[in-house]
Every structure is written in structure tokens, then in C-alpha cells.
Coordinates of C-alpha atoms in Angstrom, one line a residue:
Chain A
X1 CA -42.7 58.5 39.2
X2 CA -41.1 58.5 35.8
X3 CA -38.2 60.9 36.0
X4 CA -37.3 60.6 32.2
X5 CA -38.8 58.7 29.0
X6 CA -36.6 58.1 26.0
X7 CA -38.0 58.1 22.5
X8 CA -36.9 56.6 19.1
X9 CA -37.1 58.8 15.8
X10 CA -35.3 57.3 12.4
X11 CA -33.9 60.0 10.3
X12 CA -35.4 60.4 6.9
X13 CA -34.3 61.4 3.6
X14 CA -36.7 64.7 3.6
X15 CA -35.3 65.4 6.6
X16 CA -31.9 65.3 5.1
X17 CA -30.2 68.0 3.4
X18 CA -27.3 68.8 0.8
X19 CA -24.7 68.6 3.4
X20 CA -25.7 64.7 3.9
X21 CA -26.8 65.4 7.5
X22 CA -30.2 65.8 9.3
X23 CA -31.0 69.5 8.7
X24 CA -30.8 71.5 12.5
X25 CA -35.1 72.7 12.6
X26 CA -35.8 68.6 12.1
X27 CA -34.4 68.8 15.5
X28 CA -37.3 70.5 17.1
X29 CA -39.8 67.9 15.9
X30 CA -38.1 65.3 17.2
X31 CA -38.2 67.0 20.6
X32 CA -41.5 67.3 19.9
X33 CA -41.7 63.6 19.6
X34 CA -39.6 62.9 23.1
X35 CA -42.0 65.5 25.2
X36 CA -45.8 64.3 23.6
X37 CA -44.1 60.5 24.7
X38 CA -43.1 61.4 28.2
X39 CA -46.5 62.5 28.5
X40 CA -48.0 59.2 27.3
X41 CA -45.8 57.2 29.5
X42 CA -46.4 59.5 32.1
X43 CA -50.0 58.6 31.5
X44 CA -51.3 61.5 29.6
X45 CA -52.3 62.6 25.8
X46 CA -51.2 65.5 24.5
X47 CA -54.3 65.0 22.1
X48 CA -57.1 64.3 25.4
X49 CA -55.2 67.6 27.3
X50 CA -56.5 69.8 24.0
X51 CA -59.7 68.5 23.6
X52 CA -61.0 67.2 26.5
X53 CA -59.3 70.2 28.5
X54 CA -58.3 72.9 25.9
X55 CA -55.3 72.7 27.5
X56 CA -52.1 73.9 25.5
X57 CA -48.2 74.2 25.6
X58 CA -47.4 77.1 23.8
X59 CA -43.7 77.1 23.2
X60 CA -41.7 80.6 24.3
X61 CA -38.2 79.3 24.2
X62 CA -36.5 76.4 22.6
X63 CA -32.7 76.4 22.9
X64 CA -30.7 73.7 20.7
X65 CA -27.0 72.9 20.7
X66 CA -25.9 70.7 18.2
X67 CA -22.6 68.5 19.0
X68 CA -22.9 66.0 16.0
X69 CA -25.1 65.9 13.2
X70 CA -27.4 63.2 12.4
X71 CA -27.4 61.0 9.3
X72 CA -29.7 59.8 6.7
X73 CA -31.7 56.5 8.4
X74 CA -29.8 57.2 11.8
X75 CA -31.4 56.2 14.9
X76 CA -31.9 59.3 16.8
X77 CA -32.8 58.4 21.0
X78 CA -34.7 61.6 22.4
X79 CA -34.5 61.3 26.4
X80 CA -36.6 64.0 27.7
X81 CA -37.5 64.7 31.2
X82 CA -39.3 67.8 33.3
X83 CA -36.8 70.2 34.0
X84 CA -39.0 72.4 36.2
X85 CA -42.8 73.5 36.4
X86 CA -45.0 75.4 38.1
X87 CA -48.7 76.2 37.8
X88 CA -48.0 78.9 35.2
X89 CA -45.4 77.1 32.8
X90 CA -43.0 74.3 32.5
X91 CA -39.7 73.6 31.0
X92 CA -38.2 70.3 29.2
X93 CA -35.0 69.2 28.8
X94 CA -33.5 66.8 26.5
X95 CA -30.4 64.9 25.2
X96 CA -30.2 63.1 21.5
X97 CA -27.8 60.4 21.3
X98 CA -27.3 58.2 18.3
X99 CA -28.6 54.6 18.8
X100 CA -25.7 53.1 17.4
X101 CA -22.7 54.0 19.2
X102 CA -24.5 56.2 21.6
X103 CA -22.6 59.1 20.9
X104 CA -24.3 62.9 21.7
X105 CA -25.9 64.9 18.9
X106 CA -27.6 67.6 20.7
X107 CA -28.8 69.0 24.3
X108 CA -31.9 71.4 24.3
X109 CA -34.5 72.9 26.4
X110 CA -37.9 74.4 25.6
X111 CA -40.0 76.8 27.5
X112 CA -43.6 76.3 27.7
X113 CA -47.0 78.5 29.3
X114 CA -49.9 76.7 29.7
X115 CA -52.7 78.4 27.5
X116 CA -55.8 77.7 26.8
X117 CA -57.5 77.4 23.0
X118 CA -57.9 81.5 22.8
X119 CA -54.1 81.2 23.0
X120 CA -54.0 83.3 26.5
X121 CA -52.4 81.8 29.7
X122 CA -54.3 79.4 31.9
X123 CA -53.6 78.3 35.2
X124 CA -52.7 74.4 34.9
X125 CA -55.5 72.3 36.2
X126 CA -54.8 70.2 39.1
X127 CA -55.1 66.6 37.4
X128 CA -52.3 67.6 35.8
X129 CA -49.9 68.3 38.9
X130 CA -48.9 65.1 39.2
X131 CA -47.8 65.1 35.2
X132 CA -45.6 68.0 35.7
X133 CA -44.2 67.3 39.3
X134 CA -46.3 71.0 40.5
X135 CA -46.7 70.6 44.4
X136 CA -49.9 71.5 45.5
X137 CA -50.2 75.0 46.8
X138 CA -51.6 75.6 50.8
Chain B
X1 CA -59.9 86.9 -16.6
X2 CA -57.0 85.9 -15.7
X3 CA -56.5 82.6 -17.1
X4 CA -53.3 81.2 -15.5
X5 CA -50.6 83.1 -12.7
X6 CA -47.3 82.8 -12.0
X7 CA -45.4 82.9 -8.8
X8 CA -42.3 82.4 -7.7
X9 CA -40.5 80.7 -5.1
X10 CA -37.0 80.2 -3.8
X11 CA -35.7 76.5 -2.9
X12 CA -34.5 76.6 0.5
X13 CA -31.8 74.8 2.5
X14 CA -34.2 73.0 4.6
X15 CA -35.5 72.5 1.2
X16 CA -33.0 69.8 -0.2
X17 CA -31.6 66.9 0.5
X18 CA -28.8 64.6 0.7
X19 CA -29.1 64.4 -3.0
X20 CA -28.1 67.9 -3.3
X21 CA -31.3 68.7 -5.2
X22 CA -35.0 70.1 -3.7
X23 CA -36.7 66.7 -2.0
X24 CA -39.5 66.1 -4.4
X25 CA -42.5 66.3 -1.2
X26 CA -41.9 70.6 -1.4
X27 CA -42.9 70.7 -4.8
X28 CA -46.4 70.0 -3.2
X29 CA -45.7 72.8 -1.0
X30 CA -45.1 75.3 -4.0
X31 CA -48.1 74.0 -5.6
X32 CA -50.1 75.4 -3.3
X33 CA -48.0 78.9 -3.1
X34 CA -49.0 79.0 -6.8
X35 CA -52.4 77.8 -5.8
X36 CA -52.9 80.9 -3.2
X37 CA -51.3 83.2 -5.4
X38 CA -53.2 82.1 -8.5
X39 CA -56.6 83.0 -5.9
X40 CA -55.0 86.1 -5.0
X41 CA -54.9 87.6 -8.1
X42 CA -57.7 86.6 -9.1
X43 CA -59.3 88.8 -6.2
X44 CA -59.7 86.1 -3.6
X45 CA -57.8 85.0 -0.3
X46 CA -57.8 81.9 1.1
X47 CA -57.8 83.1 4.5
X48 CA -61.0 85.2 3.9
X49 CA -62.9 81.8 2.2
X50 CA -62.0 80.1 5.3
X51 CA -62.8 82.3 8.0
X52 CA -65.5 84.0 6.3
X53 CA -67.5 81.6 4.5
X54 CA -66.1 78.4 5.9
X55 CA -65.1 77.0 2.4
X56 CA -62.3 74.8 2.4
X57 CA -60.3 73.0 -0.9
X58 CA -59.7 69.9 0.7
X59 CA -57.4 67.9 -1.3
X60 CA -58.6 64.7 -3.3
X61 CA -56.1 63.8 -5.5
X62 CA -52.3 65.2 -6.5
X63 CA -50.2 63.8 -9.7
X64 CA -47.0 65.7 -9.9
X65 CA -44.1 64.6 -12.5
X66 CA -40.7 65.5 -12.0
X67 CA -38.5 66.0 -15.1
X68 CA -36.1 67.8 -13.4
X69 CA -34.8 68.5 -9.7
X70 CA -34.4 72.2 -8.5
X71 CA -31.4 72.8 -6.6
X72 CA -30.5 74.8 -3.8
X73 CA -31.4 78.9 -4.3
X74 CA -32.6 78.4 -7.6
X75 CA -35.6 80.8 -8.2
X76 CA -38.7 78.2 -9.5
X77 CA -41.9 80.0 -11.2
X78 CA -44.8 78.0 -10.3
X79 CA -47.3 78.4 -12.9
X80 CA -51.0 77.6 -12.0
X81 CA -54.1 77.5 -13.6
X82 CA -58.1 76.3 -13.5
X83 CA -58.2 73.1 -15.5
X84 CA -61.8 72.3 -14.3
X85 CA -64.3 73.4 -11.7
X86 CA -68.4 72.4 -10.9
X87 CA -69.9 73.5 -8.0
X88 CA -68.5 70.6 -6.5
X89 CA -65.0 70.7 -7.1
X90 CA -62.1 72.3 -9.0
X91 CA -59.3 70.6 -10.4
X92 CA -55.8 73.0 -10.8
X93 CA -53.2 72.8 -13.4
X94 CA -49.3 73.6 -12.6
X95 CA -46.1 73.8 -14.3
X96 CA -42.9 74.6 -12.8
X97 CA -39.9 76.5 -14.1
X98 CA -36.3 77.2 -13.3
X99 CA -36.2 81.0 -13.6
X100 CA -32.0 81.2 -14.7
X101 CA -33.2 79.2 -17.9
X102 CA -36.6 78.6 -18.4
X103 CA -36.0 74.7 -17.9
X104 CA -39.2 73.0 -17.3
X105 CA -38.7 71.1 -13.9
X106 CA -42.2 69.5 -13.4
X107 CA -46.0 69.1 -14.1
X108 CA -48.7 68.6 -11.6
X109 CA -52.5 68.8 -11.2
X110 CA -54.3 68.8 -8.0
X111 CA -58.2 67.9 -7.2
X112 CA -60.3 69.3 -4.6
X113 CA -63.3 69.2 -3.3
X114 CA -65.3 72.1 -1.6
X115 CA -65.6 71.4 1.8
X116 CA -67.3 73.2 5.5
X117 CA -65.3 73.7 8.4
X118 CA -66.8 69.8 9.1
X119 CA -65.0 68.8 6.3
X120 CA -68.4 67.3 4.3
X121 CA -68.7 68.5 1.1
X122 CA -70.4 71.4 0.4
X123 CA -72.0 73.3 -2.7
X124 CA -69.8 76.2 -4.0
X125 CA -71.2 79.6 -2.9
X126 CA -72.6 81.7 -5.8
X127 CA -69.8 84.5 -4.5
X128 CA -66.9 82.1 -5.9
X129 CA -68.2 81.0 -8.9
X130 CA -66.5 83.8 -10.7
X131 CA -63.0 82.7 -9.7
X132 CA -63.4 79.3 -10.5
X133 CA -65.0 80.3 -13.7
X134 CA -68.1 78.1 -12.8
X135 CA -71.1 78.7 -14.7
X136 CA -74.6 79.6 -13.3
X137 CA -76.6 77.1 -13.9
X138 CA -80.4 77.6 -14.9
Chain C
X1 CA -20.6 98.3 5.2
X2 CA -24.6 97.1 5.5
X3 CA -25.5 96.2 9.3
X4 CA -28.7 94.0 8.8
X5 CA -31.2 93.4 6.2
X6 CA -34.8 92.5 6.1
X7 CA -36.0 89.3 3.9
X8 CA -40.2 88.7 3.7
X9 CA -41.5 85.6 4.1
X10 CA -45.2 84.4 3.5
X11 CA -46.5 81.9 6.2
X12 CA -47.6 78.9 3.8
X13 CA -50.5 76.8 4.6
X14 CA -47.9 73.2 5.5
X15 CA -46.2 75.7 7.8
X16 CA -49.5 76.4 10.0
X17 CA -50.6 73.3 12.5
X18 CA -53.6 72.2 14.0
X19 CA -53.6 75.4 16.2
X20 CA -53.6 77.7 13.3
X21 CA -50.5 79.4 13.8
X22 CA -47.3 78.9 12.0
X23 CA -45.4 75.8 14.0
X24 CA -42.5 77.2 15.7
X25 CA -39.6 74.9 14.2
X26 CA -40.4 76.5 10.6
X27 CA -39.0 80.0 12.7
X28 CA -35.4 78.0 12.2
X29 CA -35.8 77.4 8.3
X30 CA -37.6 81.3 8.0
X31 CA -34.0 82.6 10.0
X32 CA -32.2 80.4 7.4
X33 CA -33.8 82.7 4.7
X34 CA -32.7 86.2 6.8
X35 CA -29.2 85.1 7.1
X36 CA -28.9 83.7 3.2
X37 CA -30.7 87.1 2.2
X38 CA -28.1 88.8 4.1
X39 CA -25.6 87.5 2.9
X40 CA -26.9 87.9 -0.6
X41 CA -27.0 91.7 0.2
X42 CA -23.3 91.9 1.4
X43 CA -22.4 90.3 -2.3
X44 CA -22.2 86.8 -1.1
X45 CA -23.6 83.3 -1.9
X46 CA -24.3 80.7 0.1
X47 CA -24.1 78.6 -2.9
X48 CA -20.7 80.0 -4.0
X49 CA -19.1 80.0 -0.5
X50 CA -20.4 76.1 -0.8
X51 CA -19.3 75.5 -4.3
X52 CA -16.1 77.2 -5.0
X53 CA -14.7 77.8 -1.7
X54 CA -15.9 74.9 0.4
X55 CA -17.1 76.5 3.6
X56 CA -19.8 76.1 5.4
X57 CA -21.4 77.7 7.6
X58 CA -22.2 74.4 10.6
X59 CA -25.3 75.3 13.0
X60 CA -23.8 74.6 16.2
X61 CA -26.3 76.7 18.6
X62 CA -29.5 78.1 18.0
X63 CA -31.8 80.2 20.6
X64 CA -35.1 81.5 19.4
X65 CA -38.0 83.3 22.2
X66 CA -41.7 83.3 20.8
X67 CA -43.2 86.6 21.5
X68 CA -46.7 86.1 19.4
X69 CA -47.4 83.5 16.7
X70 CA -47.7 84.0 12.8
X71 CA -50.7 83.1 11.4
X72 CA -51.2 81.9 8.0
X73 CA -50.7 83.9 5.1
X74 CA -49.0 86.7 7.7
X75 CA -45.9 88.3 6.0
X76 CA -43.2 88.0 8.3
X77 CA -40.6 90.2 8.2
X78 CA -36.9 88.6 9.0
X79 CA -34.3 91.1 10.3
X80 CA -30.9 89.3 10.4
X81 CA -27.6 90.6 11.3
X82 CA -23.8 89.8 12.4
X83 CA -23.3 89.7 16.1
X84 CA -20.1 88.9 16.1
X85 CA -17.7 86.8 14.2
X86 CA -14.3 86.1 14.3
X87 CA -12.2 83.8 11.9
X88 CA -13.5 80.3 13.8
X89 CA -17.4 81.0 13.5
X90 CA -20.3 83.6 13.3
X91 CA -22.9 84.6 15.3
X92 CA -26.2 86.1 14.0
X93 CA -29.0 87.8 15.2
X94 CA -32.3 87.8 14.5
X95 CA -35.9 89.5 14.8
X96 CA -39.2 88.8 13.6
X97 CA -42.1 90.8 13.0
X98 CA -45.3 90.6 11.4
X99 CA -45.5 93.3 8.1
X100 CA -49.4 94.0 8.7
X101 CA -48.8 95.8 11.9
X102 CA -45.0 95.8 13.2
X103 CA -46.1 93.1 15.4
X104 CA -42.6 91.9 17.1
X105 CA -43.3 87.9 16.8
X106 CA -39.5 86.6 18.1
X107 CA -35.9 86.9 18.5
X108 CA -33.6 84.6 17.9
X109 CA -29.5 83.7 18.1
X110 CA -27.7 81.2 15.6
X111 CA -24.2 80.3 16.3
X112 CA -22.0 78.5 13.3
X113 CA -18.6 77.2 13.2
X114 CA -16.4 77.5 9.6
X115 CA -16.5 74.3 8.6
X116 CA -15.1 72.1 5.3
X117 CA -16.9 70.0 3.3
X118 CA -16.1 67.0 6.0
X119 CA -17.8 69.0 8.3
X120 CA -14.2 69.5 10.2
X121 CA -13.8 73.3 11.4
X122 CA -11.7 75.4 9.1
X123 CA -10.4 79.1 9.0
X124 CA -12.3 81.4 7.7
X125 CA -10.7 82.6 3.9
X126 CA -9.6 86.1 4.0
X127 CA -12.2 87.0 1.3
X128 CA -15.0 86.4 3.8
X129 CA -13.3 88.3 6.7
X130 CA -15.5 91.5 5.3
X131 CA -18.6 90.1 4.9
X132 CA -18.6 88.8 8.6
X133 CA -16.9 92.2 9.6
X134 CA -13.4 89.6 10.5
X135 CA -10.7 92.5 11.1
X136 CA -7.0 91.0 9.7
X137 CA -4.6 90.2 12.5
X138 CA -1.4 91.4 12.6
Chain D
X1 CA -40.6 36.0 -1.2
X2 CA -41.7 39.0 0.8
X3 CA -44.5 40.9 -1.4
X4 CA -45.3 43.6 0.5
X5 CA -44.4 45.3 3.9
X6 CA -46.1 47.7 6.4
X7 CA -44.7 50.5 8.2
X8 CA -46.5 52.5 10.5
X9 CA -45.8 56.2 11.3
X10 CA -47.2 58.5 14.1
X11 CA -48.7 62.0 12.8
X12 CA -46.7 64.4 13.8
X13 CA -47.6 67.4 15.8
X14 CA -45.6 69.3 12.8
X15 CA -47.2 67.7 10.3
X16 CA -50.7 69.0 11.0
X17 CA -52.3 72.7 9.5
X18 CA -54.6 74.6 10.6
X19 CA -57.1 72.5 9.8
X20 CA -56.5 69.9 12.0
X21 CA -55.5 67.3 9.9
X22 CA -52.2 65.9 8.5
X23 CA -50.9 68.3 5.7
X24 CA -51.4 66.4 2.9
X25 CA -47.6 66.5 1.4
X26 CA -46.6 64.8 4.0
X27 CA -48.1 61.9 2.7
X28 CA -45.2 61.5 0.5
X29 CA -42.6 61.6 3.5
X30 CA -44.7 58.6 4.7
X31 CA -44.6 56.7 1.5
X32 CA -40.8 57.0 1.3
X33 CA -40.6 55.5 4.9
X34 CA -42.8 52.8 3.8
X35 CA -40.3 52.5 0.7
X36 CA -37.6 52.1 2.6
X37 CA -38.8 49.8 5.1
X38 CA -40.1 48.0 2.3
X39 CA -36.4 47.5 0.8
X40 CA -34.9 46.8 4.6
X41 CA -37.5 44.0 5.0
X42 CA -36.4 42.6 1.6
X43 CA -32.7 43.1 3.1
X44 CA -31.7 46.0 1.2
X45 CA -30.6 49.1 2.9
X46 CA -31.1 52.4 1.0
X47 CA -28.1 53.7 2.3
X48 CA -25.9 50.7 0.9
X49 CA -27.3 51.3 -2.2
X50 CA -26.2 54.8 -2.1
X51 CA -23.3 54.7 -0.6
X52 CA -22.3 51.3 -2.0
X53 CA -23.4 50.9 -5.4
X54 CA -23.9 54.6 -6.1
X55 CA -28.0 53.2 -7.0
X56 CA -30.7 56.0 -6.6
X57 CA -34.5 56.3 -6.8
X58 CA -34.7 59.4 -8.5
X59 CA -38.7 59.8 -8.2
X60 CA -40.6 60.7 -11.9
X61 CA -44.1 60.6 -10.6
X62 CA -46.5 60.5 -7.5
X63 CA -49.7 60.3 -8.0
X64 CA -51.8 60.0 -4.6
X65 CA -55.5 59.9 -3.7
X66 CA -56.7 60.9 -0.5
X67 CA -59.5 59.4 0.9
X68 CA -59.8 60.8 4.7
X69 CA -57.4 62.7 6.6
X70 CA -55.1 61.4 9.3
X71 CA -55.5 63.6 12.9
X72 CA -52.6 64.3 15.1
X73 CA -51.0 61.1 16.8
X74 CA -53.3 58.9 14.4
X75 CA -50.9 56.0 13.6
X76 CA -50.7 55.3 10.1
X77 CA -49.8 52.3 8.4
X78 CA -48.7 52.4 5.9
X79 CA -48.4 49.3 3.1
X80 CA -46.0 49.4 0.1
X81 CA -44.9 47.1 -2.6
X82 CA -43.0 46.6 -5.7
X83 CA -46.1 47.3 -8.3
X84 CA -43.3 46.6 -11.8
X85 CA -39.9 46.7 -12.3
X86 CA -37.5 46.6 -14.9
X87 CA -33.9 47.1 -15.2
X88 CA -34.4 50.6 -15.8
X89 CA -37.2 51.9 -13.5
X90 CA -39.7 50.9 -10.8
X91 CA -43.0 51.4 -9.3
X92 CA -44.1 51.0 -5.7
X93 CA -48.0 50.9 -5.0
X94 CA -49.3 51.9 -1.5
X95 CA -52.0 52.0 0.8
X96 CA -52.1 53.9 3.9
X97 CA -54.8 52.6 6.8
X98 CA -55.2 54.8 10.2
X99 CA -54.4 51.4 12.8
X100 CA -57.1 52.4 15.6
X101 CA -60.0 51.2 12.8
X102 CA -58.2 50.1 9.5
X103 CA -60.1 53.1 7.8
X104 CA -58.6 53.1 4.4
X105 CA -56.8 57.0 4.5
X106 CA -55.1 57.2 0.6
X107 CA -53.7 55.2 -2.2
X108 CA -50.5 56.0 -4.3
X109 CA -47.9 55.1 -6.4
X110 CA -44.3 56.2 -7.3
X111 CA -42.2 55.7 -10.4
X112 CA -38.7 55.8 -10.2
X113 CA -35.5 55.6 -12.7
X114 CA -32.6 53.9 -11.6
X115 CA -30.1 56.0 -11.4
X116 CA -26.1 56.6 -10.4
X117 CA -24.4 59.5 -8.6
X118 CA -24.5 61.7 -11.2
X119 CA -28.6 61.7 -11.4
X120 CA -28.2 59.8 -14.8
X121 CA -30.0 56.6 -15.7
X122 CA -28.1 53.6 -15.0
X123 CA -29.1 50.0 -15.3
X124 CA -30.2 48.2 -12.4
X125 CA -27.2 46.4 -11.1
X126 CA -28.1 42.2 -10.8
X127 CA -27.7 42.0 -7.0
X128 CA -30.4 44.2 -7.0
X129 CA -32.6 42.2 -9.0
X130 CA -34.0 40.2 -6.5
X131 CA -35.3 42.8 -4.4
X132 CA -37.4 44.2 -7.0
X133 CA -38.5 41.2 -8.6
X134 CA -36.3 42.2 -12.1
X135 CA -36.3 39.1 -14.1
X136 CA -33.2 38.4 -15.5
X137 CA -33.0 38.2 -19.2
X138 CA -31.1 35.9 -21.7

């Protein structure tokens, strides 16, 4: 099973800001991007969970730490993995590190319950176990 | 009638860029506060269009020109008015002002279209006519 | 001394996404506006502290729980205040709630390091220890 | 010589509204990636320019025509190239396609003045005349 997937996003000029760097909210898109494409390697579409299953991941928590800012036309590597999940909700983790020299920008979680399209919490449907790493319950 | 309305908005950190100056996409963004606003006063809310009769502006066609760039905190009065409307469409007039000293910082129209929730075009109800100062026809 | 103060924002129609509440990174730029505002109120600007004194204000952590989602158009009512500060960094805290009906929609935590304009940390001038509530050392 | 170059973006999750569709300013984020692409494939960096030669691409006007919305995780590709240049301005033309069935999604353009640090015209230095196609005059 895929443990972690790691994602490419190229800092752009709107998501600069006057201090030259990549302003801190841009941050939690690009986590965005690394968790919808450990889905898709993980064999999954954020897009075919909504419609086909009205299945959501409503975000409760996000927690950023920013080491180093990003720059204008930086390569930005999101590595995001499951941190933990049960049949109720599931948390992320991640690590941005610049392509370049590799060095750490930021380290973040998010915290997520599974709803479904009326917004209220659904139990995860068990094609998706395997997705999240939930162990069947006896 | 109100004929034109005024709003205002603040440029925000996120807001700018490594320029220093308000990243010319948001302008697009206040258009459409002074858009809403403009509907507002004139009795109407977008929300309630949407929800309750299903009518949606979907955008057609923008043309904004930038004469000057709003920086950081500066207070811009986005000034917006009915150029054109038919049944099938309305096209909005805008002009944007620095609030310190009246500087004129750009110029935009915006087309729509009335749409339904499908997004196919759709007649303008009778109810909106008056806000888009549409005449009945015979 | 003032403790906290309230800013208003409006949730704009860019802000919303396709589940038709307002996406959750925009709660970091809408915190952005409490702690400017608040600021503003203490008899301070961002712009000057930027301008004439070179400090900056460097987002090194942020921590924000999602209660209940804004909707479009919702007034959302920012309460930001000083945690704690000392003459290396700040941190402020936030809540959200919706104007309509009190509606608590988040909470939130930034953390910021005094920084110069080459984004190196940097003492915070004397003439900022009030406004952060600093006490002098002896 | 290369006379045009296509980019392709993923819609963002962020970059949605409520009515399920791509928010239609983002549209401009997209053309500046396919504007800068454009100028890497040409082998120009933006950046260089910037930092380098001092050389912005203050933006005058946008004018773009949307045809049919891009959905969530729709890639987009997006086409741009030099439509005129002289030494004092220039302006890009576009085309965005969705890549699953080349459905044409918008048309734009761009005009820009050339312009140094200090946001005030500035002739187009004569490195940079080959990338835009600047004839040089005698």
C-alpha cells in the first residue's frame, strides 16, 4: 500500500505578496493539492467520492507551521500521507520542502469527518477502508 | 431609481503581491462586491435570486483597465452601475477609486447572462425587471 | 488598554466553493483582517510598522478549529486579541462568529516572530511594547 | 521560433463557488501561468527579468470571454502567445481548452507596459527583444 504520495505545486505571482514570499493561507491549498493526489494515487477521486457517493471531508482542524517561506515560481513538494483514520474521521499530515535544495518550508496537519452532502456526519463506507487504512470492524 | 452605487472595500494583505501593489485578478473580486452591493440597494439579494428563484448571473465577458495599482490598506470605492440589460442579459458598468484622494484606479464592465440552476439560459423573471431597469415588453 | 476588537467581514461569492460554504483557507486571510483591525484600534498600522519602522510581523504558526461553516453573503464577525507577546514574537487569538445569529463558526491561534525587512528576527522597538502589552525589563 | 506555448492547470478545489464551477477570476491566475510558461519556453524566466533587469509586466487590460465553465479537477490548458509587441508594451492572446474533450472554455488577452522597479514605463531592454518578437529599429 502507498504510505505517502508527494505532489508538485509552482508558486505563483498571485499567490505572492508584498513581503516577496508565498502568502501563509496559499499554504492550505496546496495541502489541498497533496491530499486530493494521495487519493488519486491511492486509486480514488475526490470528485467520484462526492458525486457518485456524496461523500465529503469536511475540514475541523488544520494546523500549519511555517519554517521558511516560499518564493515567487518556487517549486513547492507537498508529501502527504494518512496520519490516522477511523470510520468517523481521518487526519493528514504533511511536509513542504522546496524542490530545489530540498530545504523544509512547513509541517501541517488537518482534521477531517466524513459528512455527507447535508453537511452532517456519515459513517465512511467500506470501499473506502482500504483508502484510509480503517480496519474492518468484527 | 438608483442609478449607480458605491461600495467600498479594503485591499488586503493576502491581497497584494510581490509588487507591493493589489494583484490585478482581486479587482474582479471587488467588482462583484460592488456588483452585490449595487443589487442590495437596489432591494435585491443575490442569495435570495439564487435560492429562491434559481436565477443565476453567470459571467460572459469581463474587460477591466488598470490605470492605477491599489496598494496595501488603501480604502477602494467600487462604483457600479446598469449599462445594459434585456431579458436575456445585463451588462454592469464599474469604476474604481482610491478613497485618500479620489485617484481613479480602474474601469471595468462585466456581461452576464441569466441563467437556472442548470446553467442554460433562462428568460428574466418579470419580479427583476425593475432592478435591472428592463422594460415590459407588449 | 483595549483587550480585543471585533472587525466584520462579508463572505464574498470567490470565497464560497462548490459546497457552498466559504472555503476554509480564506478563515486565514479573514484572521488577517481581525488582527490588522486590531491593531488599527490600539493606534497602530500595519502599513506604518512596515514602512517606517521595518517590522514585520512573520506567520510562523497558525491553528484554526471549524465549528460550522459561513455561507455566502454571511457577516462574520472576527474577534481578535493578544495572547501573549513578549519582545521576540506575538501570539493572537481568535473567534469567529456569524452576525445573523451569534453562531460561533471557529477559533483560531496565529503565532509571529518580529522580523526585519530580510525576514531575519528582530527585537521588538520599544514603541510597540504597549500595543502588544510588552512590559520594559529592568 | 516558438509561437505559442500550452500550460495546463488543475482546478483547484479553492478555486471553485458555490456554484460548482471555477470562479471566474481565477481565470486570470491561469493566464499569468500560461504567461509565464510561455516566457520559460521561450527561455526567459520572469524572475530574471525582475530580479535581473528590474523588467515588469505591469498589466493595463484584460479582457476575457468565457465560453463554458471549468468543474473541479478539470485540467485546463491553457494556450498563450505574443499577439504584438513593441518596445514599449505587449499583448498576449489566449485560449483555454478543458484537456478531457478540447472543449474550447474562454478567450483572452492582456496588454502590458514595460516597466522598471519603480512601476514607470521603461523601454524594452534588446535582450529581450527576441522573446517578444520586438523588431529592432534603425
Amino acid at each position: 500500500m502507498i504510505r505517502s504520495h508527494e505532489s508538485t505545486v509552482r508558486v505563483r505571482y498571485a499567490e505572492t505578496d508584498q513581503l516577496g514570499v508565498g502568502y501563509h493561507s496559499n499554504s492550505l491549498i496546496w495541502l489541498e493539492v497533496g491530499r486530493v493526489e494521495l487519493c488519486r494515487a491511492l486509486g480514488f477521486s475526490y470528485t467520484d467520492m462526492e458525486r457518485e457517493d456524496g461523500l465529503l471531508l469536511a475540514v475541523v482542524e488544520v494546523n500549519c507551521r511555517y519554517l521558511h517561506p516560499a518564493r515567487y515560481d518556487d517549486e513547492v513538494i507537498v508529501k502527504a500521507w494518512v496520519e490516522k483514520a477511523t470510520t468517523r474521521g481521518v487526519r493528514f499530515g504533511y511536509e513542504m520542502r522546496r524542490a530545489g535544495d530540498g530545504r523544509k518550508l512547513s509541517t501541517a496537519t488537518t482534521r477531517h469527518i466524513f459528512c455527507g452532502r447535508d453537511m452532517r456526519p456519515m459513517r465512511l463506507p467500506e470501499k473506502y477502508f482500504r483508502l484510509f487504512g480503517v480496519k474492518r470492524e468484527r
